[in-house]
Amino acid sequence: MSDTSVGGGGGGAPVAAARAPAKGRGTDWLLLVAVVLVVITFVRAIYFTPIEASQGAAQKIFYVHAPSAWVAFLAFGIVAVTSILYLWLKDPKLDLAAESSAEVGVVFTTMVLVSGPLWGKPVWGTWWTWDARLTLTLFLWFIYVGYLVLRGAIEDPGMRARYSAVLGILGALLIPFIHLSVYLFRTLHPMPIVLKPSAPSLPKQMLETLLFAFVSFTVLFLAFLRSRYRLAIDRAAREAEERR
Amino acid sequence: MTPDNAGYYHAAYVLAVVIYGGYALSLWFRRR
């Protein structure tokens, strides 16, 4: 058995963690808090945030689209960091954290890719355009879907962890290009209005709703990540048992 | 004049519920 597999020679801690799957199986309080925060975000965005005059109500897609994009970048950033640490420390728990973060990141990126065209059609007059920001985001999604497919295709845990760590790190290199693409290339996509060197350029009510949305979607991400990580630990323990 | 395009954002919010709710359900089913 590979020394990098959960339950392998040096993997006492992961096994200990994996053999306590009952822990936390009750109510997921973090997920409940996240759901409440997201519901408050939606209510605030729909009923208590003014409609932007030139774009109309479709601009409210912003409060779902931008926080989902932020979380996607955060998720893939975590994949890169945990993958680097895995290649250095060879701790299987880091590989499982990367796997979990990648899956959750793909979910949030899917939301970005779905909500973007819904906003683009009424504002730009087209569902999709092959400009740098949109195309690179689609590539990011493909890379991490590929990452998950790769993991499913390799049986040996050590090899799976090494190969996917490399892909996870390389995929995250797209993130700065995506963020800077609106400065580097001609694009229909608007410039950043919050994550930029100068002060955010939004009216106060819109900015408050947006910042609240960033917080609530981040909490939702953490809840998903924790739950998915527990699932990964359980699966790794089962895999280790089957190999015995 | 402000355009009347609320349908697009309604669709986006419904899809957010479907995508994130669906993922939460998938996690719950897989952990059972």
PDB file of C-alpha atoms in Angstrom:
ATOM      1  CA  MET A   1       0.000   0.000   0.000  1.00  0.00           C
ATOM      2  CA  SER A   2       1.210   3.461  -0.779  1.00  0.00           C
ATOM      3  CA  ASP A   3       2.493   5.440   2.177  1.00  0.00           C
ATOM      4  CA  THR A   4       0.295   8.300   1.115  1.00  0.00           C
ATOM      5  CA  SER A   5      -2.971   6.420   1.345  1.00  0.00           C
ATOM      6  CA  VAL A   6      -5.308   7.059   4.205  1.00  0.00           C
ATOM      7  CA  GLY A   7      -4.754   4.244   6.621  1.00  0.00           C
ATOM      8  CA  GLY A   8      -1.265   3.676   5.243  1.00  0.00           C
ATOM      9  CA  GLY A   9       1.870   3.259   7.336  1.00  0.00           C
ATOM     10  CA  GLY A  10       2.207   6.874   8.453  1.00  0.00           C
ATOM     11  CA  GLY A  11      -1.472   7.653   8.419  1.00  0.00           C
ATOM     12  CA  GLY A  12      -2.477   7.138  12.041  1.00  0.00           C
ATOM     13  CA  ALA A  13      -4.129  10.511  12.413  1.00  0.00           C
ATOM     14  CA  PRO A  14      -6.309  10.187   9.305  1.00  0.00           C
ATOM     15  CA  VAL A  15      -7.454   6.736  10.403  1.00  0.00           C
ATOM     16  CA  ALA A  16      -8.326   8.063  13.842  1.00  0.00           C
ATOM     17  CA  ALA A  17     -10.310  10.829  12.208  1.00  0.00           C
ATOM     18  CA  ALA A  18     -11.859   8.456   9.748  1.00  0.00           C
ATOM     19  CA  ARG A  19     -12.990   6.012  12.380  1.00  0.00           C
ATOM     20  CA  ALA A  20     -15.180   8.554  14.067  1.00  0.00           C
ATOM     21  CA  PRO A  21     -17.726   9.146  11.315  1.00  0.00           C
ATOM     22  CA  ALA A  22     -20.593   9.305  13.796  1.00  0.00           C
ATOM     23  CA  LYS A  23     -19.238  12.585  15.129  1.00  0.00           C
ATOM     24  CA  GLY A  24     -21.159  15.498  13.676  1.00  0.00           C
ATOM     25  CA  ARG A  25     -23.790  13.323  12.026  1.00  0.00           C
ATOM     26  CA  GLY A  26     -26.605  15.204  13.732  1.00  0.00           C
ATOM     27  CA  THR A  27     -27.852  18.624  12.749  1.00  0.00           C
ATOM     28  CA  ASP A  28     -25.347  20.541  10.662  1.00  0.00           C
ATOM     29  CA  TRP A  29     -25.538  23.869  12.476  1.00  0.00           C
ATOM     30  CA  LEU A  30     -23.049  25.585  10.212  1.00  0.00           C
ATOM     31  CA  LEU A  31     -25.142  24.672   7.159  1.00  0.00           C
ATOM     32  CA  LEU A  32     -28.289  25.900   8.907  1.00  0.00           C
ATOM     33  CA  VAL A  33     -26.623  29.227   9.722  1.00  0.00           C
ATOM     34  CA  ALA A  34     -25.461  29.469   6.098  1.00  0.00           C
ATOM     35  CA  VAL A  35     -28.968  28.798   4.764  1.00  0.00           C
ATOM     36  CA  VAL A  36     -30.426  31.486   7.044  1.00  0.00           C
ATOM     37  CA  LEU A  37     -27.760  33.979   5.922  1.00  0.00           C
ATOM     38  CA  VAL A  38     -28.351  33.204   2.234  1.00  0.00           C
ATOM     39  CA  VAL A  39     -32.131  33.561   2.678  1.00  0.00           C
ATOM     40  CA  ILE A  40     -31.565  36.953   4.374  1.00  0.00           C
ATOM     41  CA  THR A  41     -29.299  37.926   1.452  1.00  0.00           C
ATOM     42  CA  PHE A  42     -31.997  37.024  -1.059  1.00  0.00           C
ATOM     43  CA  VAL A  43     -34.731  38.881   0.853  1.00  0.00           C
ATOM     44  CA  ARG A  44     -32.497  41.910   1.253  1.00  0.00           C
ATOM     45  CA  ALA A  45     -31.467  41.872  -2.423  1.00  0.00           C
ATOM     46  CA  ILE A  46     -35.013  41.395  -3.712  1.00  0.00           C
ATOM     47  CA  TYR A  47     -37.017  43.661  -1.401  1.00  0.00           C
ATOM     48  CA  PHE A  48     -34.628  46.115   0.281  1.00  0.00           C
ATOM     49  CA  THR A  49     -32.044  46.981  -2.367  1.00  0.00           C
ATOM     50  CA  PRO A  50     -32.842  49.577  -5.032  1.00  0.00           C
ATOM     51  CA  ILE A  51     -33.113  48.687  -8.711  1.00  0.00           C
ATOM     52  CA  GLU A  52     -30.230  49.981 -10.790  1.00  0.00           C
ATOM     53  CA  ALA A  53     -31.663  52.595 -13.174  1.00  0.00           C
ATOM     54  CA  SER A  54     -29.942  51.706 -16.451  1.00  0.00           C
ATOM     55  CA  GLN A  55     -29.756  47.887 -16.150  1.00  0.00           C
ATOM     56  CA  GLY A  56     -33.096  47.314 -14.434  1.00  0.00           C
ATOM     57  CA  ALA A  57     -33.907  44.487 -12.002  1.00  0.00           C
ATOM     58  CA  ALA A  58     -31.580  42.085 -13.846  1.00  0.00           C
ATOM     59  CA  GLN A  59     -28.685  43.852 -12.109  1.00  0.00           C
ATOM     60  CA  LYS A  60     -29.755  42.034  -8.900  1.00  0.00           C
ATOM     61  CA  ILE A  61     -28.144  38.917 -10.383  1.00  0.00           C
ATOM     62  CA  PHE A  62     -24.963  40.656  -9.223  1.00  0.00           C
ATOM     63  CA  TYR A  63     -25.688  39.641  -5.588  1.00  0.00           C
ATOM     64  CA  VAL A  64     -25.535  35.955  -6.567  1.00  0.00           C
ATOM     65  CA  HIS A  65     -22.992  36.116  -9.388  1.00  0.00           C
ATOM     66  CA  ALA A  66     -20.141  38.071  -7.760  1.00  0.00           C
ATOM     67  CA  PRO A  67     -20.163  36.247  -4.379  1.00  0.00           C
ATOM     68  CA  SER A  68     -20.283  32.887  -6.186  1.00  0.00           C
ATOM     69  CA  ALA A  69     -17.244  33.939  -8.232  1.00  0.00           C
ATOM     70  CA  TRP A  70     -15.393  35.040  -5.075  1.00  0.00           C
ATOM     71  CA  VAL A  71     -16.137  31.689  -3.411  1.00  0.00           C
ATOM     72  CA  ALA A  72     -15.053  29.763  -6.523  1.00  0.00           C
ATOM     73  CA  PHE A  73     -11.695  31.559  -6.452  1.00  0.00           C
ATOM     74  CA  LEU A  74     -11.397  30.927  -2.705  1.00  0.00           C
ATOM     75  CA  ALA A  75     -12.190  27.227  -3.196  1.00  0.00           C
ATOM     76  CA  PHE A  76      -9.632  26.725  -5.960  1.00  0.00           C
ATOM     77  CA  GLY A  77      -7.097  28.778  -3.998  1.00  0.00           C
ATOM     78  CA  ILE A  78      -7.578  26.324  -1.121  1.00  0.00           C
ATOM     79  CA  VAL A  79      -7.096  23.446  -3.592  1.00  0.00           C
ATOM     80  CA  ALA A  80      -3.767  24.947  -4.644  1.00  0.00           C
ATOM     81  CA  VAL A  81      -2.553  25.612  -1.091  1.00  0.00           C
ATOM     82  CA  THR A  82      -3.564  22.197   0.259  1.00  0.00           C
ATOM     83  CA  SER A  83      -2.086  20.519  -2.835  1.00  0.00           C
ATOM     84  CA  ILE A  84       1.252  22.283  -2.356  1.00  0.00           C
ATOM     85  CA  LEU A  85       1.221  21.308   1.315  1.00  0.00           C
ATOM     86  CA  TYR A  86       0.325  17.729   0.359  1.00  0.00           C
ATOM     87  CA  LEU A  87       3.286  17.449  -2.026  1.00  0.00           C
ATOM     88  CA  TRP A  88       5.518  18.732   0.771  1.00  0.00           C
ATOM     89  CA  LEU A  89       4.121  16.955   3.835  1.00  0.00           C
ATOM     90  CA  LYS A  90       2.431  13.902   2.216  1.00  0.00           C
ATOM     91  CA  ASP A  91      -0.452  14.127   4.702  1.00  0.00           C
ATOM     92  CA  PRO A  92      -3.488  12.369   3.111  1.00  0.00           C
ATOM     93  CA  LYS A  93      -5.860  14.712   4.934  1.00  0.00           C
ATOM     94  CA  LEU A  94      -4.510  17.598   2.840  1.00  0.00           C
ATOM     95  CA  ASP A  95      -5.295  15.641  -0.332  1.00  0.00           C
ATOM     96  CA  LEU A  96      -8.847  15.032   0.897  1.00  0.00           C
ATOM     97  CA  ALA A  97      -9.237  18.727   1.750  1.00  0.00           C
ATOM     98  CA  ALA A  98      -8.114  19.620  -1.793  1.00  0.00           C
ATOM     99  CA  GLU A  99     -10.569  17.136  -3.296  1.00  0.00           C
ATOM    100  CA  SER A 100     -13.409  18.536  -1.175  1.00  0.00           C
ATOM    101  CA  SER A 101     -12.615  22.147  -1.982  1.00  0.00           C
ATOM    102  CA  ALA A 102     -12.372  21.364  -5.710  1.00  0.00           C
ATOM    103  CA  GLU A 103     -15.821  19.769  -5.788  1.00  0.00           C
ATOM    104  CA  VAL A 104     -17.432  22.658  -3.907  1.00  0.00           C
ATOM    105  CA  GLY A 105     -15.568  25.111  -6.143  1.00  0.00           C
ATOM    106  CA  VAL A 106     -17.004  23.444  -9.239  1.00  0.00           C
ATOM    107  CA  VAL A 107     -20.517  23.897  -7.818  1.00  0.00           C
ATOM    108  CA  PHE A 108     -19.948  27.623  -7.238  1.00  0.00           C
ATOM    109  CA  THR A 109     -18.307  28.062 -10.646  1.00  0.00           C
ATOM    110  CA  THR A 110     -21.331  26.367 -12.217  1.00  0.00           C
ATOM    111  CA  MET A 111     -23.481  29.040 -10.576  1.00  0.00           C
ATOM    112  CA  VAL A 112     -21.187  31.752 -11.979  1.00  0.00           C
ATOM    113  CA  LEU A 113     -21.431  30.291 -15.478  1.00  0.00           C
ATOM    114  CA  VAL A 114     -25.226  29.985 -15.259  1.00  0.00           C
ATOM    115  CA  SER A 115     -25.951  33.379 -13.686  1.00  0.00           C
ATOM    116  CA  GLY A 116     -23.543  35.282 -15.972  1.00  0.00           C
ATOM    117  CA  PRO A 117     -25.464  34.609 -19.212  1.00  0.00           C
ATOM    118  CA  LEU A 118     -28.755  35.385 -17.426  1.00  0.00           C
ATOM    119  CA  TRP A 119     -27.315  38.808 -16.639  1.00  0.00           C
ATOM    120  CA  GLY A 120     -25.572  39.199 -20.000  1.00  0.00           C
ATOM    121  CA  LYS A 121     -28.652  38.652 -22.153  1.00  0.00           C
ATOM    122  CA  PRO A 122     -30.689  41.662 -20.926  1.00  0.00           C
ATOM    123  CA  VAL A 123     -27.657  43.947 -20.446  1.00  0.00           C
ATOM    124  CA  TRP A 124     -25.294  43.018 -23.305  1.00  0.00           C
ATOM    125  CA  GLY A 125     -27.918  41.582 -25.649  1.00  0.00           C
ATOM    126  CA  THR A 126     -26.213  38.190 -25.798  1.00  0.00           C
ATOM    127  CA  TRP A 127     -26.105  35.107 -23.565  1.00  0.00           C
ATOM    128  CA  TRP A 128     -22.417  34.492 -24.153  1.00  0.00           C
ATOM    129  CA  THR A 129     -19.388  36.062 -25.773  1.00  0.00           C
ATOM    130  CA  TRP A 130     -15.965  34.461 -26.143  1.00  0.00           C
ATOM    131  CA  ASP A 131     -14.079  37.213 -24.377  1.00  0.00           C
ATOM    132  CA  ALA A 132     -11.195  36.604 -21.980  1.00  0.00           C
ATOM    133  CA  ARG A 133     -13.071  36.749 -18.654  1.00  0.00           C
ATOM    134  CA  LEU A 134     -15.872  34.406 -19.680  1.00  0.00           C
ATOM    135  CA  THR A 135     -13.698  31.997 -21.642  1.00  0.00           C
ATOM    136  CA  LEU A 136     -11.059  31.678 -18.897  1.00  0.00           C
ATOM    137  CA  THR A 137     -13.787  31.069 -16.313  1.00  0.00           C
ATOM    138  CA  LEU A 138     -15.203  28.295 -18.504  1.00  0.00           C
ATOM    139  CA  PHE A 139     -11.674  26.819 -18.801  1.00  0.00           C
ATOM    140  CA  LEU A 140     -11.311  26.995 -15.014  1.00  0.00           C
ATOM    141  CA  TRP A 141     -14.525  24.984 -14.686  1.00  0.00           C
ATOM    142  CA  PHE A 142     -13.282  22.403 -17.227  1.00  0.00           C
ATOM    143  CA  ILE A 143      -9.930  22.047 -15.439  1.00  0.00           C
ATOM    144  CA  TYR A 144     -11.529  21.282 -12.075  1.00  0.00           C
ATOM    145  CA  VAL A 145     -14.180  19.002 -13.584  1.00  0.00           C
ATOM    146  CA  GLY A 146     -11.190  17.244 -15.183  1.00  0.00           C
ATOM    147  CA  TYR A 147      -9.510  17.187 -11.765  1.00  0.00           C
ATOM    148  CA  LEU A 148     -12.506  15.372 -10.275  1.00  0.00           C
ATOM    149  CA  VAL A 149     -12.706  12.944 -13.221  1.00  0.00           C
ATOM    150  CA  LEU A 150      -8.966  12.255 -12.883  1.00  0.00           C
ATOM    151  CA  ARG A 151      -9.403  11.426  -9.207  1.00  0.00           C
ATOM    152  CA  GLY A 152     -12.166   9.001 -10.049  1.00  0.00           C
ATOM    153  CA  ALA A 153     -10.018   7.271 -12.663  1.00  0.00           C
ATOM    154  CA  ILE A 154      -6.965   6.473 -10.495  1.00  0.00           C
ATOM    155  CA  GLU A 155      -7.294   3.710  -7.911  1.00  0.00           C
ATOM    156  CA  ASP A 156      -3.962   4.012  -6.145  1.00  0.00           C
ATOM    157  CA  PRO A 157      -4.418   6.696  -3.455  1.00  0.00           C
ATOM    158  CA  GLY A 158      -0.823   7.895  -3.548  1.00  0.00           C
ATOM    159  CA  MET A 159      -0.707   8.271  -7.316  1.00  0.00           C
ATOM    160  CA  ARG A 160      -4.164   9.867  -7.329  1.00  0.00           C
ATOM    161  CA  ALA A 161      -3.102  12.403  -4.718  1.00  0.00           C
ATOM    162  CA  ARG A 162       0.151  13.330  -6.519  1.00  0.00           C
ATOM    163  CA  TYR A 163      -1.329  13.702 -10.006  1.00  0.00           C
ATOM    164  CA  SER A 164      -4.351  15.640  -8.835  1.00  0.00           C
ATOM    165  CA  ALA A 165      -2.199  17.901  -6.637  1.00  0.00           C
ATOM    166  CA  VAL A 166      -0.204  18.956  -9.703  1.00  0.00           C
ATOM    167  CA  LEU A 167      -3.373  19.622 -11.710  1.00  0.00           C
ATOM    168  CA  GLY A 168      -4.967  21.440  -8.760  1.00  0.00           C
ATOM    169  CA  ILE A 169      -1.990  23.790  -8.476  1.00  0.00           C
ATOM    170  CA  LEU A 170      -1.759  24.465 -12.229  1.00  0.00           C
ATOM    171  CA  GLY A 171      -5.512  25.114 -12.479  1.00  0.00           C
ATOM    172  CA  ALA A 172      -5.382  27.783  -9.791  1.00  0.00           C
ATOM    173  CA  LEU A 173      -2.812  29.723 -11.854  1.00  0.00           C
ATOM    174  CA  LEU A 174      -5.769  30.808 -14.002  1.00  0.00           C
ATOM    175  CA  ILE A 175      -7.341  32.740 -11.102  1.00  0.00           C
ATOM    176  CA  PRO A 176      -5.130  35.877 -11.251  1.00  0.00           C
ATOM    177  CA  PHE A 177      -5.498  35.931 -15.046  1.00  0.00           C
ATOM    178  CA  ILE A 178      -9.293  35.779 -14.712  1.00  0.00           C
ATOM    179  CA  HIS A 179      -9.311  38.596 -12.166  1.00  0.00           C
ATOM    180  CA  LEU A 180      -6.971  40.771 -14.247  1.00  0.00           C
ATOM    181  CA  SER A 181      -8.465  39.797 -17.634  1.00  0.00           C
ATOM    182  CA  VAL A 182     -10.711  42.874 -17.670  1.00  0.00           C
ATOM    183  CA  TYR A 183      -7.572  45.053 -17.478  1.00  0.00           C
ATOM    184  CA  LEU A 184      -5.439  42.966 -19.850  1.00  0.00           C
ATOM    185  CA  PHE A 185      -7.949  42.379 -22.668  1.00  0.00           C
ATOM    186  CA  ARG A 186     -10.830  44.177 -24.372  1.00  0.00           C
ATOM    187  CA  THR A 187     -13.953  42.713 -22.826  1.00  0.00           C
ATOM    188  CA  LEU A 188     -17.668  43.257 -22.363  1.00  0.00           C
ATOM    189  CA  HIS A 189     -17.355  42.242 -18.717  1.00  0.00           C
ATOM    190  CA  PRO A 190     -17.401  45.202 -16.300  1.00  0.00           C
ATOM    191  CA  MET A 191     -14.341  46.180 -14.264  1.00  0.00           C
ATOM    192  CA  PRO A 192     -14.161  45.124 -10.597  1.00  0.00           C
ATOM    193  CA  ILE A 193     -16.158  47.501  -8.416  1.00  0.00           C
ATOM    194  CA  VAL A 194     -15.212  46.114  -5.010  1.00  0.00           C
ATOM    195  CA  LEU A 195     -11.972  44.103  -5.303  1.00  0.00           C
ATOM    196  CA  LYS A 196      -9.865  46.937  -6.706  1.00  0.00           C
ATOM    197  CA  PRO A 197      -7.188  49.288  -5.383  1.00  0.00           C
ATOM    198  CA  SER A 198      -9.530  52.283  -4.981  1.00  0.00           C
ATOM    199  CA  ALA A 199     -12.713  52.470  -2.876  1.00  0.00           C
ATOM    200  CA  PRO A 200     -15.763  50.406  -3.981  1.00  0.00           C
ATOM    201  CA  SER A 201     -17.893  52.283  -6.518  1.00  0.00           C
ATOM    202  CA  LEU A 202     -21.410  51.297  -5.456  1.00  0.00           C
ATOM    203  CA  PRO A 203     -24.218  53.155  -3.672  1.00  0.00           C
ATOM    204  CA  LYS A 204     -24.278  52.401   0.068  1.00  0.00           C
ATOM    205  CA  GLN A 205     -27.355  50.129   0.076  1.00  0.00           C
ATOM    206  CA  MET A 206     -26.083  48.060  -2.846  1.00  0.00           C
ATOM    207  CA  LEU A 207     -22.623  47.785  -1.314  1.00  0.00           C
ATOM    208  CA  GLU A 208     -24.057  46.623   2.034  1.00  0.00           C
ATOM    209  CA  THR A 209     -26.164  43.958   0.307  1.00  0.00           C
ATOM    210  CA  LEU A 210     -23.173  42.838  -1.734  1.00  0.00           C
ATOM    211  CA  LEU A 211     -20.881  42.611   1.311  1.00  0.00           C
ATOM    212  CA  PHE A 212     -23.565  40.685   3.210  1.00  0.00           C
ATOM    213  CA  ALA A 213     -23.841  38.342   0.219  1.00  0.00           C
ATOM    214  CA  PHE A 214     -20.062  37.818   0.236  1.00  0.00           C
ATOM    215  CA  VAL A 215     -20.218  36.834   3.920  1.00  0.00           C
ATOM    216  CA  SER A 216     -23.240  34.544   3.556  1.00  0.00           C
ATOM    217  CA  PHE A 217     -21.873  32.743   0.483  1.00  0.00           C
ATOM    218  CA  THR A 218     -18.527  32.312   2.226  1.00  0.00           C
ATOM    219  CA  VAL A 219     -20.269  30.714   5.218  1.00  0.00           C
ATOM    220  CA  LEU A 220     -22.223  28.490   2.792  1.00  0.00           C
ATOM    221  CA  PHE A 221     -18.917  27.459   1.207  1.00  0.00           C
ATOM    222  CA  LEU A 222     -17.409  26.613   4.608  1.00  0.00           C
ATOM    223  CA  ALA A 223     -20.481  24.521   5.487  1.00  0.00           C
ATOM    224  CA  PHE A 224     -20.295  22.645   2.177  1.00  0.00           C
ATOM    225  CA  LEU A 225     -16.532  22.187   2.513  1.00  0.00           C
ATOM    226  CA  ARG A 226     -16.796  20.794   6.046  1.00  0.00           C
ATOM    227  CA  SER A 227     -19.551  18.399   5.064  1.00  0.00           C
ATOM    228  CA  ARG A 228     -17.720  17.257   1.912  1.00  0.00           C
ATOM    229  CA  TYR A 229     -14.475  16.802   3.842  1.00  0.00           C
ATOM    230  CA  ARG A 230     -16.218  14.557   6.358  1.00  0.00           C
ATOM    231  CA  LEU A 231     -17.592  12.529   3.462  1.00  0.00           C
ATOM    232  CA  ALA A 232     -14.068  12.240   2.007  1.00  0.00           C
ATOM    233  CA  ILE A 233     -12.678  11.065   5.351  1.00  0.00           C
ATOM    234  CA  ASP A 234     -15.411   8.408   5.643  1.00  0.00           C
ATOM    235  CA  ARG A 235     -14.773   7.194   2.092  1.00  0.00           C
ATOM    236  CA  ALA A 236     -11.010   7.075   2.603  1.00  0.00           C
ATOM    237  CA  ALA A 237     -11.501   4.988   5.749  1.00  0.00           C
ATOM    238  CA  ARG A 238     -13.757   2.570   3.848  1.00  0.00           C
ATOM    239  CA  GLU A 239     -11.203   2.351   1.038  1.00  0.00           C
ATOM    240  CA  ALA A 240      -8.467   1.589   3.547  1.00  0.00           C
ATOM    241  CA  GLU A 241     -10.620  -1.145   5.146  1.00  0.00           C
ATOM    242  CA  GLU A 242     -11.301  -2.731   1.745  1.00  0.00           C
ATOM    243  CA  ARG A 243      -7.586  -2.832   0.948  1.00  0.00           C
ATOM    244  CA  ARG A 244      -6.790  -4.832   4.049  1.00  0.00           C
TER     245      ARG A 244
ATOM    246  CA  MET B   1     -36.242  54.470 -18.698  1.00  0.00           C
ATOM    247  CA  THR B   2     -35.520  51.474 -16.469  1.00  0.00           C
ATOM    248  CA  PRO B   3     -35.924  48.242 -18.473  1.00  0.00           C
ATOM    249  CA  ASP B   4     -38.407  45.626 -17.286  1.00  0.00           C
ATOM    250  CA  ASN B   5     -36.239  42.501 -17.043  1.00  0.00           C
ATOM    251  CA  ALA B   6     -37.004  41.050 -13.616  1.00  0.00           C
ATOM    252  CA  GLY B   7     -37.570  37.594 -15.127  1.00  0.00           C
ATOM    253  CA  TYR B   8     -33.823  37.138 -15.609  1.00  0.00           C
ATOM    254  CA  TYR B   9     -32.985  37.739 -11.980  1.00  0.00           C
ATOM    255  CA  HIS B  10     -35.902  35.623 -10.810  1.00  0.00           C
ATOM    256  CA  ALA B  11     -34.487  32.797 -12.942  1.00  0.00           C
ATOM    257  CA  ALA B  12     -30.979  33.332 -11.512  1.00  0.00           C
ATOM    258  CA  TYR B  13     -32.209  33.212  -7.903  1.00  0.00           C
ATOM    259  CA  VAL B  14     -34.297  30.094  -8.576  1.00  0.00           C
ATOM    260  CA  LEU B  15     -31.261  28.455 -10.196  1.00  0.00           C
ATOM    261  CA  ALA B  16     -29.133  29.397  -7.175  1.00  0.00           C
ATOM    262  CA  VAL B  17     -31.616  27.587  -4.934  1.00  0.00           C
ATOM    263  CA  VAL B  18     -31.659  24.580  -7.294  1.00  0.00           C
ATOM    264  CA  ILE B  19     -27.849  24.365  -7.637  1.00  0.00           C
ATOM    265  CA  TYR B  20     -26.888  24.984  -4.001  1.00  0.00           C
ATOM    266  CA  GLY B  21     -29.923  23.138  -2.615  1.00  0.00           C
ATOM    267  CA  GLY B  22     -29.234  20.236  -4.953  1.00  0.00           C
ATOM    268  CA  TYR B  23     -25.614  20.078  -3.840  1.00  0.00           C
ATOM    269  CA  ALA B  24     -26.622  20.137  -0.160  1.00  0.00           C
ATOM    270  CA  LEU B  25     -29.011  17.244  -0.857  1.00  0.00           C
ATOM    271  CA  SER B  26     -26.302  15.329  -2.722  1.00  0.00           C
ATOM    272  CA  LEU B  27     -23.985  15.674   0.290  1.00  0.00           C
ATOM    273  CA  TRP B  28     -26.750  14.487   2.597  1.00  0.00           C
ATOM    274  CA  PHE B  29     -27.557  11.446   0.420  1.00  0.00           C
ATOM    275  CA  ARG B  30     -23.900  10.495   0.046  1.00  0.00           C
ATOM    276  CA  ARG B  31     -23.329  10.619   3.807  1.00  0.00           C
ATOM    277  CA  ARG B  32     -26.289   8.374   4.586  1.00  0.00           C
TER     278      ARG B  32
END
